[in-house]
């Protein structure tokens, strides 16, 4: 149980285009999901907290207009990297908090974004 | 703010050796503490957790005890296997359910 999927697993795009990454909780409902960024050989950096039916909460230094987050249902959150540039190339990971009153997060397998 | 410091790797061991990965934390209150593991090519998986002082989390032969007096949550396993090769992350969560991660420790176990 508590499986989180991400799609796509890898994406390559040209500079200036937008890319959407999906995060789904497959066997549970999640009111809260999180988006992280992981640089090579480094730890995970929290980008934003995604709450179903409301606006995402972004961490300091994360551009909300560049990283658009939508949490339209209890099983799906999306991260759109707008006008992507090579410096946005990274590994993006989502997680979902479950059960709703718990502090435990279940993580997706990650999406490798490469911007040319 | 909250922070987690864990020992730098990489760590290379032989099978059946004893593994310890040190983790210390800084927090304003009483956080929950976690160890996550990331196997090659996979996402992070929760390995174990502890929610209050003196609690011991355990799973798959790994153990960690929440030590409030030393603000530590060291991970231990008595006899590692090749399949334990992975990156291990110590993390804490306090109040707002956000996780703060350590830098990660890469462990390689050789047959």
Short mmCIF file of N, CA and C in Angstrom, two decimals, chain B residues 5-109:
data_model
loop_
_atom_site.label_atom_id
_atom_site.label_comp_id
_atom_site.label_asym_id
_atom_site.label_seq_id
_atom_site.Cartn_x
_atom_site.Cartn_y
_atom_site.Cartn_z
N UNK B 5 22.18 16.86 10.26
CA UNK B 5 23.56 16.61 9.84
C UNK B 5 23.84 15.12 9.94
N UNK B 6 24.25 14.53 8.85
CA UNK B 6 24.60 13.12 8.90
C UNK B 6 26.00 12.92 8.34
N UNK B 7 26.61 11.81 8.74
CA UNK B 7 28.00 11.58 8.37
C UNK B 7 28.14 11.49 6.86
N UNK B 8 29.25 12.00 6.39
CA UNK B 8 29.49 12.00 4.97
C UNK B 8 29.92 10.61 4.54
N UNK B 9 29.56 10.28 3.33
CA UNK B 9 30.05 9.02 2.77
C UNK B 9 31.13 9.30 1.76
N UNK B 10 31.34 8.40 0.86
CA UNK B 10 30.66 7.10 0.87
C UNK B 10 31.23 6.14 1.90
N UNK B 11 30.41 5.19 2.27
CA UNK B 11 30.82 4.15 3.20
C UNK B 11 30.86 2.82 2.44
N UNK B 12 31.96 2.14 2.53
CA UNK B 12 32.11 0.84 1.87
C UNK B 12 32.40 -0.22 2.92
N UNK B 13 31.60 -1.27 2.87
CA UNK B 13 31.70 -2.33 3.87
C UNK B 13 31.73 -3.69 3.20
N UNK B 14 32.18 -4.67 3.94
CA UNK B 14 32.05 -6.06 3.49
C UNK B 14 30.78 -6.65 4.07
N UNK B 15 30.26 -7.65 3.39
CA UNK B 15 29.06 -8.34 3.90
C UNK B 15 29.30 -8.81 5.33
N UNK B 16 28.22 -8.74 6.10
CA UNK B 16 28.19 -9.15 7.50
C UNK B 16 28.90 -8.17 8.43
N UNK B 17 29.38 -7.07 7.91
CA UNK B 17 29.99 -6.05 8.77
C UNK B 17 28.91 -5.26 9.49
N UNK B 18 29.33 -4.53 10.54
CA UNK B 18 28.43 -3.68 11.31
C UNK B 18 28.39 -2.29 10.68
N UNK B 19 27.18 -1.77 10.53
CA UNK B 19 27.02 -0.45 9.92
C UNK B 19 26.47 0.54 10.94
N UNK B 20 27.09 1.70 10.99
CA UNK B 20 26.56 2.83 11.76
C UNK B 20 26.62 4.06 10.89
N UNK B 21 25.51 4.79 10.81
CA UNK B 21 25.49 6.08 10.14
C UNK B 21 25.02 7.09 11.18
N UNK B 22 25.87 8.05 11.47
CA UNK B 22 25.54 9.05 12.49
C UNK B 22 24.62 10.13 11.94
N UNK B 23 23.69 10.54 12.78
CA UNK B 23 22.76 11.62 12.43
C UNK B 23 22.50 12.45 13.67
N UNK B 24 22.68 13.74 13.55
CA UNK B 24 22.30 14.66 14.63
C UNK B 24 21.38 15.72 14.05
N UNK B 25 20.60 16.32 14.92
CA UNK B 25 19.61 17.27 14.43
C UNK B 25 19.57 18.52 15.30
N UNK B 26 19.01 19.56 14.72
CA UNK B 26 18.72 20.80 15.44
C UNK B 26 17.25 21.12 15.20
N UNK B 27 16.52 21.31 16.26
CA UNK B 27 15.09 21.63 16.14
C UNK B 27 14.67 22.48 17.31
N UNK B 28 13.61 23.24 17.11
CA UNK B 28 13.14 24.12 18.17
C UNK B 28 12.29 23.38 19.18
N UNK B 29 11.64 22.31 18.77
CA UNK B 29 10.75 21.60 19.68
C UNK B 29 11.06 20.13 19.76
N UNK B 30 10.02 19.32 19.52
CA UNK B 30 10.19 17.88 19.63
C UNK B 30 9.79 17.22 18.31
N UNK B 31 10.74 17.10 17.42
CA UNK B 31 10.41 16.59 16.09
C UNK B 31 10.22 15.08 16.06
N UNK B 32 9.62 14.62 14.99
CA UNK B 32 9.66 13.20 14.64
C UNK B 32 10.91 12.99 13.79
N UNK B 33 11.52 11.84 13.93
CA UNK B 33 12.77 11.55 13.23
C UNK B 33 12.59 10.34 12.33
N UNK B 34 13.24 10.38 11.19
CA UNK B 34 13.06 9.36 10.17
C UNK B 34 14.40 8.94 9.57
N UNK B 35 14.43 7.71 9.07
CA UNK B 35 15.45 7.29 8.13
C UNK B 35 14.75 6.82 6.87
N UNK B 36 15.16 7.40 5.76
CA UNK B 36 14.68 6.98 4.45
C UNK B 36 15.84 6.33 3.70
N UNK B 37 15.50 5.40 2.81
CA UNK B 37 16.51 4.72 2.01
C UNK B 37 16.15 4.84 0.53
N UNK B 38 17.15 5.09 -0.28
CA UNK B 38 16.94 5.20 -1.73
C UNK B 38 17.84 4.18 -2.42
N UNK B 39 17.21 3.10 -2.90
CA UNK B 39 17.96 2.08 -3.63
C UNK B 39 18.23 2.57 -5.05
N UNK B 40 19.25 2.06 -5.68
CA UNK B 40 19.60 2.52 -7.04
C UNK B 40 18.40 2.48 -7.99
N UNK B 41 18.15 3.61 -8.60
CA UNK B 41 17.08 3.69 -9.59
C UNK B 41 15.67 3.73 -9.03
N UNK B 42 15.54 3.86 -7.73
CA UNK B 42 14.21 3.87 -7.11
C UNK B 42 13.99 5.15 -6.31
N UNK B 43 12.74 5.33 -5.89
CA UNK B 43 12.41 6.48 -5.05
C UNK B 43 12.73 6.22 -3.59
N UNK B 44 12.59 7.26 -2.77
CA UNK B 44 12.85 7.11 -1.34
C UNK B 44 11.79 6.23 -0.70
N UNK B 45 12.23 5.39 0.21
CA UNK B 45 11.32 4.55 0.98
C UNK B 45 11.56 4.81 2.46
N UNK B 46 10.47 4.86 3.20
CA UNK B 46 10.61 5.01 4.64
C UNK B 46 11.21 3.73 5.21
N UNK B 47 12.30 3.87 5.95
CA UNK B 47 12.95 2.71 6.56
C UNK B 47 12.45 2.53 7.99
N UNK B 48 12.50 3.61 8.76
CA UNK B 48 11.99 3.56 10.13
C UNK B 48 11.78 4.97 10.64
N UNK B 49 11.06 5.07 11.76
CA UNK B 49 10.79 6.38 12.34
C UNK B 49 10.66 6.27 13.85
N UNK B 50 10.81 7.41 14.51
CA UNK B 50 10.58 7.49 15.94
C UNK B 50 9.97 8.85 16.23
N UNK B 51 8.99 8.88 17.09
CA UNK B 51 8.25 10.13 17.29
C UNK B 51 8.52 10.81 18.62
N UNK B 52 9.16 10.13 19.56
CA UNK B 52 9.47 10.79 20.82
C UNK B 52 10.73 10.23 21.43
N UNK B 53 11.24 10.95 22.40
CA UNK B 53 12.51 10.59 23.04
C UNK B 53 12.50 9.16 23.56
N UNK B 54 13.61 8.48 23.33
CA UNK B 54 13.87 7.11 23.76
C UNK B 54 13.12 6.06 22.93
N UNK B 55 12.31 6.50 21.98
CA UNK B 55 11.68 5.55 21.06
C UNK B 55 12.76 4.90 20.20
N UNK B 56 12.57 3.64 19.89
CA UNK B 56 13.47 2.95 18.98
C UNK B 56 12.67 2.54 17.75
N UNK B 57 13.12 2.99 16.58
CA UNK B 57 12.53 2.54 15.33
C UNK B 57 13.34 1.36 14.81
N UNK B 58 12.66 0.40 14.19
CA UNK B 58 13.38 -0.75 13.65
C UNK B 58 12.66 -1.31 12.44
N UNK B 59 13.44 -1.83 11.50
CA UNK B 59 12.88 -2.41 10.29
C UNK B 59 14.01 -3.06 9.50
N UNK B 60 13.77 -4.22 8.98
CA UNK B 60 14.73 -4.94 8.12
C UNK B 60 16.10 -5.09 8.78
N UNK B 61 16.14 -5.22 10.08
CA UNK B 61 17.40 -5.38 10.79
C UNK B 61 18.08 -4.07 11.16
N UNK B 62 17.54 -2.95 10.68
CA UNK B 62 18.06 -1.63 11.03
C UNK B 62 17.37 -1.12 12.29
N UNK B 63 18.14 -0.37 13.08
CA UNK B 63 17.58 0.24 14.28
C UNK B 63 18.11 1.66 14.44
N UNK B 64 17.31 2.50 15.08
CA UNK B 64 17.76 3.84 15.45
C UNK B 64 16.97 4.27 16.67
N UNK B 65 17.65 4.88 17.64
CA UNK B 65 17.02 5.32 18.87
C UNK B 65 17.04 6.83 18.96
N UNK B 66 15.91 7.41 19.27
CA UNK B 66 15.74 8.86 19.41
C UNK B 66 16.37 9.28 20.72
N UNK B 67 17.50 9.98 20.63
CA UNK B 67 18.22 10.43 21.83
C UNK B 67 18.09 11.94 21.95
N UNK B 68 17.22 12.37 22.82
CA UNK B 68 16.99 13.81 22.97
C UNK B 68 18.19 14.50 23.61
N UNK B 69 18.85 13.82 24.55
CA UNK B 69 19.94 14.47 25.27
C UNK B 69 21.14 14.76 24.37
N UNK B 70 21.31 13.93 23.35
CA UNK B 70 22.41 14.16 22.41
C UNK B 70 21.91 14.62 21.04
N UNK B 71 20.63 14.86 20.93
CA UNK B 71 19.96 15.24 19.66
C UNK B 71 20.47 14.38 18.51
N UNK B 72 20.37 13.07 18.71
CA UNK B 72 20.89 12.15 17.70
C UNK B 72 19.89 11.07 17.35
N UNK B 73 20.09 10.46 16.20
CA UNK B 73 19.23 9.37 15.72
C UNK B 73 20.09 8.50 14.82
N UNK B 74 21.09 7.88 15.37
CA UNK B 74 22.05 7.10 14.59
C UNK B 74 21.44 5.80 14.09
N UNK B 75 21.75 5.47 12.85
CA UNK B 75 21.23 4.25 12.24
C UNK B 75 22.26 3.13 12.38
N UNK B 76 21.80 1.94 12.76
CA UNK B 76 22.70 0.81 12.94
C UNK B 76 22.11 -0.46 12.34
N UNK B 77 23.01 -1.31 11.85
CA UNK B 77 22.61 -2.66 11.45
C UNK B 77 23.78 -3.58 11.76
N UNK B 78 23.46 -4.70 12.38
CA UNK B 78 24.51 -5.57 12.88
C UNK B 78 25.26 -6.36 11.82
N UNK B 79 24.59 -6.68 10.72
CA UNK B 79 25.21 -7.53 9.70
C UNK B 79 24.62 -7.16 8.35
N UNK B 80 25.37 -6.38 7.59
CA UNK B 80 24.81 -5.87 6.33
C UNK B 80 24.95 -6.89 5.21
N UNK B 81 24.08 -6.72 4.23
CA UNK B 81 24.11 -7.57 3.04
C UNK B 81 24.32 -6.69 1.80
N UNK B 82 24.69 -7.34 0.71
CA UNK B 82 24.89 -6.59 -0.53
C UNK B 82 23.64 -5.79 -0.90
N UNK B 83 22.49 -6.36 -0.61
CA UNK B 83 21.22 -5.71 -0.94
C UNK B 83 20.96 -4.45 -0.12
N UNK B 84 21.76 -4.18 0.89
CA UNK B 84 21.63 -2.95 1.68
C UNK B 84 22.35 -1.77 1.04
N UNK B 85 23.02 -2.01 -0.06
CA UNK B 85 23.69 -0.92 -0.77
C UNK B 85 22.67 0.08 -1.25
N UNK B 86 22.81 1.33 -0.83
CA UNK B 86 21.80 2.35 -1.11
C UNK B 86 22.29 3.69 -0.56
N UNK B 87 21.47 4.72 -0.75
CA UNK B 87 21.72 6.00 -0.11
C UNK B 87 20.73 6.14 1.04
N UNK B 88 21.23 6.50 2.20
CA UNK B 88 20.41 6.60 3.40
C UNK B 88 20.30 8.07 3.81
N UNK B 89 19.06 8.50 4.05
CA UNK B 89 18.79 9.88 4.43
C UNK B 89 18.16 9.92 5.82
N UNK B 90 18.73 10.75 6.66
CA UNK B 90 18.11 11.06 7.95
C UNK B 90 17.24 12.30 7.76
N UNK B 91 16.11 12.35 8.42
CA UNK B 91 15.21 13.48 8.23
C UNK B 91 14.42 13.74 9.51
N UNK B 92 13.93 14.96 9.63
CA UNK B 92 13.04 15.29 10.75
C UNK B 92 11.82 16.05 10.25
N UNK B 93 10.79 15.97 11.05
CA UNK B 93 9.54 16.68 10.74
C UNK B 93 9.03 17.26 12.05
N UNK B 94 8.62 18.53 12.00
CA UNK B 94 8.15 19.18 13.21
C UNK B 94 6.96 20.06 12.92
N UNK B 95 5.82 19.72 13.48
CA UNK B 95 4.66 20.59 13.43
C UNK B 95 3.97 20.69 12.08
N UNK B 96 4.68 21.25 11.09
CA UNK B 96 4.04 21.52 9.80
C UNK B 96 4.17 20.38 8.81
N UNK B 97 4.69 19.22 9.27
CA UNK B 97 4.82 18.02 8.46
C UNK B 97 5.84 18.14 7.34
N UNK B 98 6.55 19.25 7.27
CA UNK B 98 7.61 19.34 6.26
C UNK B 98 8.81 18.53 6.73
N UNK B 99 9.47 17.89 5.78
CA UNK B 99 10.65 17.10 6.10
C UNK B 99 11.92 17.90 5.80
N UNK B 100 12.83 17.88 6.75
CA UNK B 100 14.17 18.43 6.52
C UNK B 100 15.13 17.25 6.45
N UNK B 101 15.86 17.17 5.35
CA UNK B 101 16.72 16.02 5.11
C UNK B 101 18.19 16.34 5.38
N UNK B 102 18.91 15.32 5.79
CA UNK B 102 20.35 15.38 5.78
C UNK B 102 20.86 15.19 4.36
N UNK B 103 22.16 15.27 4.20
CA UNK B 103 22.76 15.24 2.87
C UNK B 103 22.74 13.86 2.22
N UNK B 104 22.49 12.84 3.01
CA UNK B 104 22.50 11.48 2.46
C UNK B 104 23.86 10.82 2.60
N UNK B 105 23.86 9.54 2.87
CA UNK B 105 25.09 8.76 2.98
C UNK B 105 25.00 7.56 2.05
N UNK B 106 25.96 7.48 1.13
CA UNK B 106 25.97 6.35 0.20
C UNK B 106 26.70 5.18 0.84
N UNK B 107 26.02 4.05 0.88
CA UNK B 107 26.59 2.84 1.47
C UNK B 107 26.73 1.78 0.38
N UNK B 108 27.91 1.23 0.27
CA UNK B 108 28.17 0.15 -0.67
C UNK B 108 28.66 -1.06 0.12
N UNK B 109 27.97 -2.18 -0.08
CA UNK B 109 28.35 -3.42 0.60
C UNK B 109 28.91 -4.39 -0.43
#
